Short mmCIF file of C-alpha atoms in Angstrom, two decimals:
data_model
loop_
_atom_site.label_atom_id
_atom_site.label_comp_id
_atom_site.label_asym_id
_atom_site.label_seq_id
_atom_site.Cartn_x
_atom_site.Cartn_y
_atom_site.Cartn_z
CA MET A 21 4.59 53.85 -49.98
CA PRO A 22 5.81 50.87 -51.85
CA ILE A 23 7.41 51.13 -55.12
CA TYR A 24 6.52 48.50 -57.90
CA PHE A 25 8.71 46.94 -60.47
CA VAL A 26 7.57 45.32 -63.53
CA ALA A 27 9.83 42.25 -63.98
CA ILE A 28 7.19 40.43 -66.39
CA LEU A 29 7.34 41.22 -70.20
CA GLY A 30 5.36 40.18 -73.05
CA THR A 31 1.91 39.18 -73.86
CA TYR A 32 0.06 36.18 -73.04
CA PRO A 33 0.87 33.39 -73.39
CA ASN A 34 4.36 34.38 -74.49
CA TYR A 35 5.82 36.00 -71.15
CA THR A 36 9.34 36.44 -70.31
CA ILE A 37 11.12 37.81 -67.14
CA ASP A 38 13.31 40.75 -67.08
CA TYR A 39 15.95 39.63 -64.69
CA ALA A 40 17.52 43.03 -64.12
CA ALA A 41 14.28 44.47 -62.81
CA VAL A 42 13.71 41.82 -60.17
CA GLN A 43 13.97 42.89 -56.67
CA ILE A 44 15.23 40.06 -54.58
CA ALA A 45 15.77 42.61 -51.12
CA SER A 46 15.15 45.89 -50.44
CA GLY A 47 16.59 48.29 -47.34
CA SER A 48 18.55 51.03 -45.96
CA LEU A 49 22.09 49.34 -45.98
CA ALA A 50 24.28 50.74 -48.64
CA THR A 51 24.42 48.67 -51.85
CA LEU A 52 27.96 47.78 -52.97
CA MET A 53 30.16 49.52 -55.05
CA GLY A 54 32.56 48.75 -57.81
CA LEU A 55 30.68 45.15 -58.57
CA ASP A 56 32.63 42.91 -60.90
CA VAL A 57 31.63 39.21 -61.94
CA LEU A 58 33.59 36.90 -64.10
CA GLU A 59 33.98 33.23 -64.55
CA SER A 60 37.68 32.74 -63.26
CA PHE A 61 37.76 29.03 -64.23
CA PRO A 62 34.78 26.80 -65.59
CA LYS A 63 31.88 26.82 -63.22
CA VAL A 64 33.61 29.30 -60.84
CA LEU A 65 32.26 32.64 -60.50
CA ASN A 66 34.36 35.69 -58.69
CA VAL A 67 32.43 38.48 -57.33
CA ASN A 68 34.42 41.38 -56.45
CA TRP A 69 33.46 44.67 -54.93
CA ASP A 70 35.01 47.70 -53.10
CA PRO A 71 35.32 47.36 -49.53
CA ILE A 72 33.92 50.95 -48.80
CA GLY A 73 32.15 51.31 -45.44
CA ASN A 74 30.85 54.29 -43.17
CA ARG A 75 29.37 54.42 -39.98
CA PHE A 76 26.05 55.26 -40.71
CA ASN A 77 24.59 52.23 -43.57
CA ALA A 78 27.68 50.57 -44.91
CA PHE A 79 29.55 48.36 -42.21
CA ASP A 80 32.69 46.38 -42.51
CA ASP A 81 30.43 43.40 -40.97
CA ASP A 82 27.77 43.49 -43.18
CA GLN A 83 27.09 39.87 -44.75
CA VAL A 84 27.14 39.34 -48.56
CA PHE A 85 24.35 37.14 -49.76
CA VAL A 86 24.37 36.15 -53.51
CA VAL A 87 21.39 34.57 -54.86
CA LEU A 88 21.93 32.62 -58.24
CA TYR A 89 19.00 31.10 -60.23
CA ASP A 90 19.14 28.39 -62.84
CA PRO A 91 16.21 29.22 -65.19
CA ALA A 92 16.16 25.64 -66.91
CA ASP A 93 15.33 23.86 -64.02
CA ASN A 94 13.69 26.41 -62.06
CA LEU A 95 16.49 26.13 -58.97
CA PHE A 96 17.95 28.81 -56.39
CA PHE A 97 21.22 28.89 -55.05
CA ALA A 98 22.07 30.97 -52.11
CA TYR A 99 25.61 31.65 -51.26
CA GLU A 100 26.84 33.65 -47.78
CA GLY A 101 29.59 33.63 -45.54
CA MET A 102 31.84 37.00 -46.74
CA THR A 103 31.31 40.39 -45.55
CA ARG A 104 31.59 43.84 -46.99
CA ILE A 105 35.31 44.10 -46.27
CA ASP A 106 36.34 41.06 -47.57
CA ALA A 107 35.58 42.48 -50.87
CA THR A 108 35.34 38.99 -52.92
CA MET A 109 33.17 36.01 -52.97
CA GLU A 110 34.19 32.56 -54.82
CA ILE A 111 31.48 30.66 -55.98
CA THR A 112 31.97 27.16 -57.28
CA LEU A 113 29.29 25.54 -58.78
CA PRO A 114 28.96 21.45 -59.60
CA ASP A 115 29.83 19.85 -63.13
CA SER A 116 26.55 19.52 -64.00
CA TYR A 117 26.21 23.18 -64.80
CA THR A 118 28.58 23.37 -67.72
CA GLY A 119 26.96 25.35 -70.46
CA LYS A 120 24.01 26.42 -68.46
CA THR A 121 22.77 29.68 -68.01
CA ILE A 122 22.82 31.42 -64.49
CA VAL A 123 21.06 34.65 -63.28
CA GLY A 124 22.59 36.44 -60.03
CA TRP A 125 21.96 39.03 -57.51
CA ILE A 126 23.57 40.31 -54.46
CA PHE A 127 22.79 42.19 -51.52
CA ASN A 128 24.02 42.74 -47.96
CA ILE A 129 22.65 41.70 -44.63
CA HIS A 130 23.57 43.57 -41.16
CA ARG A 131 24.87 41.75 -38.52
CA ASP A 132 21.20 42.08 -36.62
CA GLY A 133 19.66 39.97 -39.46
CA LEU A 134 16.93 42.66 -39.68
CA ILE A 135 18.10 45.28 -42.16
CA THR A 136 19.23 44.55 -45.80
CA SER A 137 20.27 46.41 -49.03
CA SER A 138 18.41 46.67 -51.84
CA SER A 139 19.72 43.98 -54.20
CA GLN A 140 21.93 44.31 -57.24
CA TYR A 141 21.51 42.55 -60.34
CA LEU A 142 24.83 40.64 -61.15
CA GLY A 143 23.85 39.65 -64.78
CA GLU A 144 23.11 36.70 -66.53
CA PHE A 145 26.35 33.81 -67.17
CA ILE A 146 26.51 31.01 -69.40
CA LEU A 147 29.01 28.81 -67.49
CA SER A 148 32.02 26.97 -69.26
#
């Protein structure tokens, strides 16, 4: 049975999105543990996690996928290239993003490309 999350708040015509309730992916892979996100330099987000794996649903070579959303311009950006065992991902955004608000989520994709974890909300960031 599907599970539905309500991510739209407010009453017509004043709707808002509850970004923490938005589900980008859903699946049986384990989510990342110990997630931490910080802006290490202007427009550079560092996403870190504990590289904890197991042989059932958290594999060292699970791909880590980050989705960033720019609400002002209604643009999505996708970042990949790191694995669960890497424990970190550095994302550099363009200079034009100084002062912008960015919203993020993260999830894992199995090596076969068919199974994912559920997405995790990274937060909302105002870039310096």
